Short mmCIF file of C-alpha atoms in Angstrom, two decimals:
data_model
loop_
_atom_site.label_atom_id
_atom_site.label_comp_id
_atom_site.label_asym_id
_atom_site.label_seq_id
_atom_site.Cartn_x
_atom_site.Cartn_y
_atom_site.Cartn_z
CA ARG A 22 0.00 0.00 0.00
CA ARG A 23 1.55 3.24 -1.19
CA ASN A 24 0.62 5.49 1.75
CA ASP A 25 0.08 3.05 4.59
CA PRO A 26 0.21 5.37 7.66
CA THR A 27 1.74 2.60 9.79
CA LEU A 28 4.74 2.08 7.47
CA ILE A 29 7.25 4.72 8.50
CA GLU A 30 10.38 2.51 8.34
CA LEU A 31 11.26 0.11 5.53
CA ASN A 32 14.00 -2.40 6.29
CA LEU A 33 15.29 -4.20 3.20
CA MET A 34 18.71 -5.14 4.56
CA ASN A 35 20.24 -8.20 2.88
CA LYS A 36 17.32 -8.55 0.48
CA TYR A 37 19.40 -8.33 -2.72
CA LEU A 38 16.92 -6.17 -4.61
CA GLY A 39 18.98 -5.71 -7.74
CA ASP A 40 18.14 -2.97 -10.22
CA GLU A 41 14.65 -4.35 -10.86
CA GLY A 42 13.82 -4.18 -7.17
CA MET A 43 15.25 -0.67 -6.96
CA PHE A 44 13.06 0.35 -9.89
CA GLU A 45 9.99 -0.93 -8.01
CA LEU A 46 11.08 0.79 -4.81
CA VAL A 47 11.65 4.11 -6.57
CA ALA A 48 8.21 3.83 -8.17
CA ALA A 49 6.68 3.20 -4.73
CA LEU A 50 8.51 6.19 -3.24
CA GLU A 51 6.95 8.46 -5.81
CA GLY A 52 3.90 9.87 -4.15
CA ASN A 53 4.60 8.23 -0.78
CA MET A 54 3.79 10.68 1.99
CA VAL A 55 4.57 8.67 5.14
CA LEU A 56 7.81 6.68 4.87
CA LYS A 57 10.55 8.28 6.98
CA GLU A 58 13.46 5.84 7.02
CA ILE A 59 14.78 3.23 4.62
CA PHE A 60 17.50 0.60 5.13
CA LEU A 61 19.05 -0.81 1.94
CA TRP A 62 22.20 -2.54 3.20
CA GLN A 63 23.64 -5.20 0.88
CA SER A 64 21.01 -4.75 -1.78
CA ALA A 65 23.00 -5.93 -4.85
CA VAL A 66 22.09 -2.81 -6.80
CA SER A 67 24.34 -1.46 -9.56
CA THR A 68 25.36 2.13 -10.24
CA LYS A 69 22.31 2.42 -12.50
CA GLY A 70 20.04 1.53 -9.58
CA PHE A 71 21.62 4.09 -7.28
CA ILE A 72 21.26 6.75 -9.95
CA MET A 73 17.52 5.88 -10.03
CA LEU A 74 17.42 6.27 -6.24
CA ALA A 75 19.25 9.60 -6.51
CA ASP A 76 16.62 10.89 -8.93
CA ALA A 77 13.89 9.85 -6.48
CA LEU A 78 15.64 11.56 -3.57
CA LYS A 79 15.70 14.83 -5.50
CA ILE A 80 11.92 15.03 -5.30
CA ASN A 81 11.08 13.02 -2.16
CA THR A 82 9.78 15.15 0.70
CA THR A 83 9.20 12.63 3.49
CA LEU A 84 12.33 10.52 3.99
CA THR A 85 14.52 11.71 6.86
CA ALA A 86 17.07 8.86 6.88
CA VAL A 87 18.57 6.63 4.18
CA HIS A 88 21.02 3.83 4.98
CA LEU A 89 23.04 2.40 2.07
CA SER A 90 25.91 0.53 3.75
CA ARG A 91 27.69 -2.40 2.10
CA ASN A 92 26.55 -1.89 -1.47
CA ASN A 93 29.81 -1.37 -3.37
CA ILE A 94 28.59 2.06 -4.42
CA ASP A 95 31.23 3.47 -6.74
CA THR A 96 32.23 7.04 -7.57
CA ALA A 97 29.51 7.54 -10.20
CA GLY A 98 26.77 6.30 -7.88
CA ALA A 99 28.06 8.37 -4.96
CA VAL A 100 28.31 11.53 -7.06
CA ALA A 101 24.72 11.07 -8.30
CA LEU A 102 23.55 10.61 -4.71
CA ALA A 103 25.52 13.72 -3.64
CA HIS A 104 23.77 15.81 -6.29
CA ALA A 105 20.44 14.57 -4.94
CA LEU A 106 21.42 15.47 -1.39
CA LYS A 107 22.18 19.03 -2.49
CA VAL A 108 18.53 19.58 -3.42
CA ASN A 109 16.76 17.28 -0.95
CA SER A 110 15.27 19.30 1.91
CA THR A 111 14.09 16.59 4.30
CA LEU A 112 16.95 14.14 4.83
CA ILE A 113 18.66 14.48 8.19
CA GLU A 114 20.78 11.31 8.08
CA PHE A 115 22.53 9.70 5.12
CA ASN A 116 24.63 6.57 5.64
CA ILE A 117 26.88 5.56 2.76
CA GLY A 118 29.50 3.78 4.86
CA ARG A 119 31.27 0.55 3.86
CA ASN A 120 31.09 1.06 0.10
CA SER A 121 33.63 1.64 -2.67
CA ILE A 122 33.74 5.40 -2.50
CA GLY A 123 37.07 6.98 -3.35
CA PRO A 124 38.51 10.41 -2.52
CA GLU A 125 36.83 12.19 -5.46
CA ALA A 126 33.33 11.11 -4.44
CA ALA A 127 34.07 11.82 -0.76
CA VAL A 128 34.90 15.44 -1.59
CA VAL A 129 31.67 15.81 -3.59
CA LEU A 130 29.67 14.27 -0.73
CA ALA A 131 31.35 16.47 1.90
CA ASP A 132 30.54 19.52 -0.23
CA VAL A 133 26.85 18.69 0.26
CA LEU A 134 27.16 19.92 3.83
CA ARG A 135 27.92 23.43 2.56
CA VAL A 136 24.53 23.74 0.86
CA ASN A 137 22.26 21.31 2.71
CA THR A 138 21.87 22.64 6.24
CA ARG A 139 19.17 20.12 7.14
CA LEU A 140 21.52 17.13 6.77
CA THR A 141 23.20 16.59 10.13
CA VAL A 142 24.63 13.06 9.72
CA LEU A 143 26.71 12.02 6.71
CA ASN A 144 28.32 8.66 7.43
CA MET A 145 31.16 7.69 5.07
CA LEU A 146 32.79 5.24 7.48
CA GLN A 147 35.06 2.55 6.02
CA ASN A 148 35.37 3.81 2.47
CA ASP A 149 38.70 4.26 0.73
CA ILE A 150 38.58 8.04 0.88
CA GLY A 151 42.17 8.67 1.96
CA THR A 152 43.18 11.67 4.01
CA ALA A 153 42.07 14.43 1.63
#
């Protein structure tokens, strides 16, 4: 049910959604007015899938927390998500720890904090971001 008032947290950890599952999730997020938090750890989604999620986050107005740990998100996926975070006005917490994010993507993600004052938690723990 698209706007079930009792569904405020969606936990899909270790569910291996793949890009098809991400497509379905993004479609369900469109128009959803109640979901606040989503857990997508180890979801077996490719860069294409995370770009779809990024597009959804640009227009979503209800999510306050997104957890994307352990997904092998690469630079392209992380940069797309960073661009979404720059325009999203409701997210408070964004967890992209334990992925494959390098220094370039880490800089782009950190730059989000200059423009998005609502975001108070940006977790990039255990990525290969170096000391830049």
